[in-house]
PDB file of C-alpha atoms in Angstrom:
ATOM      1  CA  UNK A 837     108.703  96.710 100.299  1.00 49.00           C
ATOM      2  CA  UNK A 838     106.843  95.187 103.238  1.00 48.00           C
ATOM      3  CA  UNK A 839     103.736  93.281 103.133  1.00 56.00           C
ATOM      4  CA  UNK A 840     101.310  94.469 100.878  1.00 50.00           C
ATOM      5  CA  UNK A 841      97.310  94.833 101.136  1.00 47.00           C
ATOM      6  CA  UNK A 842      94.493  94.963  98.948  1.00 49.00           C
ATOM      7  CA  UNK A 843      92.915  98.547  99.583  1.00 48.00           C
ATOM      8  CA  UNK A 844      89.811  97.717 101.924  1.00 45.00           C
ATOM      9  CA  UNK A 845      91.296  94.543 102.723  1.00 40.00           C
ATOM     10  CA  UNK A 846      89.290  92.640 105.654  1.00 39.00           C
ATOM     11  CA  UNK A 847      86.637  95.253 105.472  1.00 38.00           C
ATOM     12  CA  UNK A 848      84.208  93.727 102.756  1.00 39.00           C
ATOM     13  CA  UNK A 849      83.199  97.458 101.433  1.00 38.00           C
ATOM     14  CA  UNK A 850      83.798  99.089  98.581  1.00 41.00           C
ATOM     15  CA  UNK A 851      85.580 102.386  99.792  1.00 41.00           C
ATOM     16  CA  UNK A 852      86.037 103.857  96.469  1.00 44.00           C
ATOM     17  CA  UNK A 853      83.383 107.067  96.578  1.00 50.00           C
ATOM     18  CA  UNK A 854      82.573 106.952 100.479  1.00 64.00           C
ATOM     19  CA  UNK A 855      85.921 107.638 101.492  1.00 81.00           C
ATOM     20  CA  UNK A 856      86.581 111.792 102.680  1.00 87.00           C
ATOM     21  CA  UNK A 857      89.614 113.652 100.581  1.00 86.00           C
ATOM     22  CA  UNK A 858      91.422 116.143 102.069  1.00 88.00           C
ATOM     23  CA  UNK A 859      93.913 118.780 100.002  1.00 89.00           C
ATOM     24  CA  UNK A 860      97.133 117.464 102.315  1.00 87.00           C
ATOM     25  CA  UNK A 861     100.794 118.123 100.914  1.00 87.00           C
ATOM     26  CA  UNK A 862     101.724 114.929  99.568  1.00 93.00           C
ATOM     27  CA  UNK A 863     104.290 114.185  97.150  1.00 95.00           C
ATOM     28  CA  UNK A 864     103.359 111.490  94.608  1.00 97.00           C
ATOM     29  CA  UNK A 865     106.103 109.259  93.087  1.00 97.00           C
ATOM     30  CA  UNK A 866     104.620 107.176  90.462  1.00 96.00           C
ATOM     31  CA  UNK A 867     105.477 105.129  86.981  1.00 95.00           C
ATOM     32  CA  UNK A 868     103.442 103.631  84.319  1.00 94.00           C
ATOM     33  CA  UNK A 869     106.469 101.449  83.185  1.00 93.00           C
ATOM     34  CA  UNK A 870     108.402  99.235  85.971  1.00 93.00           C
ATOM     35  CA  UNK A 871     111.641  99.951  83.659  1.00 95.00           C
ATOM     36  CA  UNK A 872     110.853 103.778  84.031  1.00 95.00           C
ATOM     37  CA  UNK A 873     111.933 106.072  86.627  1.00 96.00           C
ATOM     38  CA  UNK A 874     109.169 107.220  89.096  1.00 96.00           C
ATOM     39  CA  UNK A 875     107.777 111.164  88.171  1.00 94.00           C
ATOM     40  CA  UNK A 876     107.159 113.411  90.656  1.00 96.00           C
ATOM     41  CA  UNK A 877     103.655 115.587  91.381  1.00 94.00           C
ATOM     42  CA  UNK A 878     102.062 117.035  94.390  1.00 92.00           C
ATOM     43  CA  UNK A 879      98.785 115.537  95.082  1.00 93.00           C
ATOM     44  CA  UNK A 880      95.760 117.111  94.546  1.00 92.00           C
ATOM     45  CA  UNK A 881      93.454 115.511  97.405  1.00 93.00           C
ATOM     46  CA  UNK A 882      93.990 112.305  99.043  1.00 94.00           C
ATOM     47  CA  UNK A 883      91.708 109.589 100.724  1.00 93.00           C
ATOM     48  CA  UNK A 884      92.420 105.963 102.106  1.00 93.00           C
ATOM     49  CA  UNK A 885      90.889 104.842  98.820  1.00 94.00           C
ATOM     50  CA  UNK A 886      92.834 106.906  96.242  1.00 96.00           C
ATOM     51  CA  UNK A 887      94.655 110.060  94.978  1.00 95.00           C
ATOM     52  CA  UNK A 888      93.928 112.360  92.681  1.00 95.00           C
ATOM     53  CA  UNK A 889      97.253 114.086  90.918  1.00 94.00           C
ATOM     54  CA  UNK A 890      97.985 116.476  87.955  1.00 92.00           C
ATOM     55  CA  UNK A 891      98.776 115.240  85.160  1.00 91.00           C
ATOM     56  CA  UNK A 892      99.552 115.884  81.399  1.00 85.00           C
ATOM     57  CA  UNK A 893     100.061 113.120  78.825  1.00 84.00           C
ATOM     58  CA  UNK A 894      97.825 110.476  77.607  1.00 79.00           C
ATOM     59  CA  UNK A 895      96.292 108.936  80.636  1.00 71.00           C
ATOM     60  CA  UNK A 896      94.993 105.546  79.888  1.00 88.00           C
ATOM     61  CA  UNK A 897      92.199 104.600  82.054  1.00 94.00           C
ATOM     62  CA  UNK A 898      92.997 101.235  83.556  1.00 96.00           C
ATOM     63  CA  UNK A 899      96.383 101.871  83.716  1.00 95.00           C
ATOM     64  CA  UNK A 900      98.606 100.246  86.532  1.00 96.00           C
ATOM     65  CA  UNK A 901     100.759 102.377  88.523  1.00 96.00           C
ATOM     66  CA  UNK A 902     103.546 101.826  90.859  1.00 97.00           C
ATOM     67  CA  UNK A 903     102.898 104.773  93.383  1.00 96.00           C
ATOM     68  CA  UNK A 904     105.117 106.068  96.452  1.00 97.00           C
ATOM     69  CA  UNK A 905     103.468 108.665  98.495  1.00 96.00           C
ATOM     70  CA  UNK A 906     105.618 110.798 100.486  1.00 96.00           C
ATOM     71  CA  UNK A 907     103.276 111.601 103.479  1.00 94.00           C
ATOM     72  CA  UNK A 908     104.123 115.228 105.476  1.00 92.00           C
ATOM     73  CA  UNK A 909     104.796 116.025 109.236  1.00 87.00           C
ATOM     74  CA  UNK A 910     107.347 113.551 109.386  1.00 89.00           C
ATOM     75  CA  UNK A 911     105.074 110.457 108.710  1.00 91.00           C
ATOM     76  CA  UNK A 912     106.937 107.102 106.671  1.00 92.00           C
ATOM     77  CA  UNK A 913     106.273 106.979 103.061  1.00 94.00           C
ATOM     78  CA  UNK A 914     104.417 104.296 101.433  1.00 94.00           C
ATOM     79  CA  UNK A 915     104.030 102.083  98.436  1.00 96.00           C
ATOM     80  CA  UNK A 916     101.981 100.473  96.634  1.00 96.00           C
ATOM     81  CA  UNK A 917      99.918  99.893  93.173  1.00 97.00           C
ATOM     82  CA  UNK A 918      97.141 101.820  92.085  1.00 97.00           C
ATOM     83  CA  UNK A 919      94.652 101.996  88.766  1.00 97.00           C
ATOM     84  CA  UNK A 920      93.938 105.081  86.798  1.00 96.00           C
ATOM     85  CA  UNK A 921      90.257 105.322  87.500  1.00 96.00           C
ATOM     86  CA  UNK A 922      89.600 108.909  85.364  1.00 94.00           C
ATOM     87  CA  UNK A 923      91.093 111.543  84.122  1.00 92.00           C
ATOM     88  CA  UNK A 924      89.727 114.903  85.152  1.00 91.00           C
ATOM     89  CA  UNK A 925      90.161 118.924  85.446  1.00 90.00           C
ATOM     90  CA  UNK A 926      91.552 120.565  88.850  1.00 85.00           C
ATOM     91  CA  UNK A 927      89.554 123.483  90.135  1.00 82.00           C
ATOM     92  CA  UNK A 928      92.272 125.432  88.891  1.00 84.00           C
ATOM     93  CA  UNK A 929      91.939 124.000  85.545  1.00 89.00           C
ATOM     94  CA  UNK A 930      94.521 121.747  84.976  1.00 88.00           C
ATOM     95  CA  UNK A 931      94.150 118.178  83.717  1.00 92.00           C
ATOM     96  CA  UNK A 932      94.690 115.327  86.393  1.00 93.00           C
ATOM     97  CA  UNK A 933      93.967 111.932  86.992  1.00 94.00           C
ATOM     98  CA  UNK A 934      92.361 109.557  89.940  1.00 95.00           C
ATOM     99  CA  UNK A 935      94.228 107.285  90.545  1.00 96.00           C
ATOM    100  CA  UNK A 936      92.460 104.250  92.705  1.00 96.00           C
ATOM    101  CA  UNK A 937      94.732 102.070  95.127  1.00 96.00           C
ATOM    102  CA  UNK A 938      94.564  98.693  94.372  1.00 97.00           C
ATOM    103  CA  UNK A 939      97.025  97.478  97.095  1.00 96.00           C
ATOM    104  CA  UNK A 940      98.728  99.553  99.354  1.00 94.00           C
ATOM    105  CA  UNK A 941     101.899  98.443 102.511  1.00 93.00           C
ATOM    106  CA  UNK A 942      99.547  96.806 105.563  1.00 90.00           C
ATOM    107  CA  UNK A 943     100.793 100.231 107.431  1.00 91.00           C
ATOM    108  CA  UNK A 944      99.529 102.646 104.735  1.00 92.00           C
ATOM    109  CA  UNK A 945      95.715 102.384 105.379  1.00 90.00           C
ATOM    110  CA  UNK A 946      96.177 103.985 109.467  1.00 92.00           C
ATOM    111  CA  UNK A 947      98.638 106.368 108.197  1.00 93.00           C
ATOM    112  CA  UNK A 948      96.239 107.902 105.637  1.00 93.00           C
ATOM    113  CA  UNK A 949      93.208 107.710 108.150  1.00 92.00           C
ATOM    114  CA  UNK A 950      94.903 109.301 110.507  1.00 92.00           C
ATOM    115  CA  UNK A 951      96.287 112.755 107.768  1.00 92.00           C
ATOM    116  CA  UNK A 952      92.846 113.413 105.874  1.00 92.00           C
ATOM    117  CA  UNK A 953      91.387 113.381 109.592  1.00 91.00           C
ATOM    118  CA  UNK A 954      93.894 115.839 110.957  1.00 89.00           C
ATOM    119  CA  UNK A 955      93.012 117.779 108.037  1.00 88.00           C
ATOM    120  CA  UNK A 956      89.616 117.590 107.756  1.00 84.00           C
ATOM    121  CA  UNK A 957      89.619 118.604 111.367  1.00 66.00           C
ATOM    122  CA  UNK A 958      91.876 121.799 110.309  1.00 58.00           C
ATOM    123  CA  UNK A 959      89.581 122.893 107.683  1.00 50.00           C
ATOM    124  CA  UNK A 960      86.125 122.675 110.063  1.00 44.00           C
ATOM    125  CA  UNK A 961      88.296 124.532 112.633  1.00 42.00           C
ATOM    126  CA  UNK A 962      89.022 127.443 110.225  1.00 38.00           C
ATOM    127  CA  UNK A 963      85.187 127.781 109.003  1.00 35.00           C
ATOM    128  CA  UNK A 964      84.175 127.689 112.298  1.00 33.00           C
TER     129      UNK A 964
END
């Protein structure tokens, strides 16, 4: 894994609830346990500051997690930690949970800039 980065990291703000999400197909590898083997869940919504994926089980707020994000249209995957900041309910009704990065690879932060943009950008285009 290459160098690693707290989450907002140089920028002195608190990006937790003023970061944009955007519903973008990624694929969420992530494990509670470090002796575990990673689960697999497509990602509700995204942001630079955190992800939000279903879930069933008993999710412990607080919770570490060892997270790989498998980014679309060809972009590298990242890694990284995140925190379970709440457990919620998809618009479709099933359970989920936030999960918050904590530290993220020094690449990651562009990378995710640059896909909620792109589809942000989609979605104004198609209510336009």
């Amino acid at each position: 894994m290459s160098d690693m980065l707290p989450v907002g990291a140089g920028s002195g703000r608190d990006t937790r609830r003023e970061a944009p999400r955007a519903s973008v197909p990624v694929r969420v590898h992530y494990r509670f346990d470090p002796r575990a083997d990673f689960l697999a869940e497509a990602a509700v919504d995204v942001s630079v500051s955190g992800v939000f994926v279903r879930f069933r089980g008993d999710p412990r707020v607080g919770s570490m997690v060892h997270l790989r994000l498998e980014l679309p249209d060809g972009r590298p995957t990242v890694e990284g930690f995140g925190r379970v900041a709440r457990f919620g309910i998809c618009a479709d009704g099933c359970p989920g949970i936030a999960i918050q990065f904590v530290s993220l690879e020094e690449r990651a932060t562009g990378l995710l800039e640059e896909l909620v943009a792109a589809n942000l950008d989609a979605g104004d285009r198609g209510r336009a």
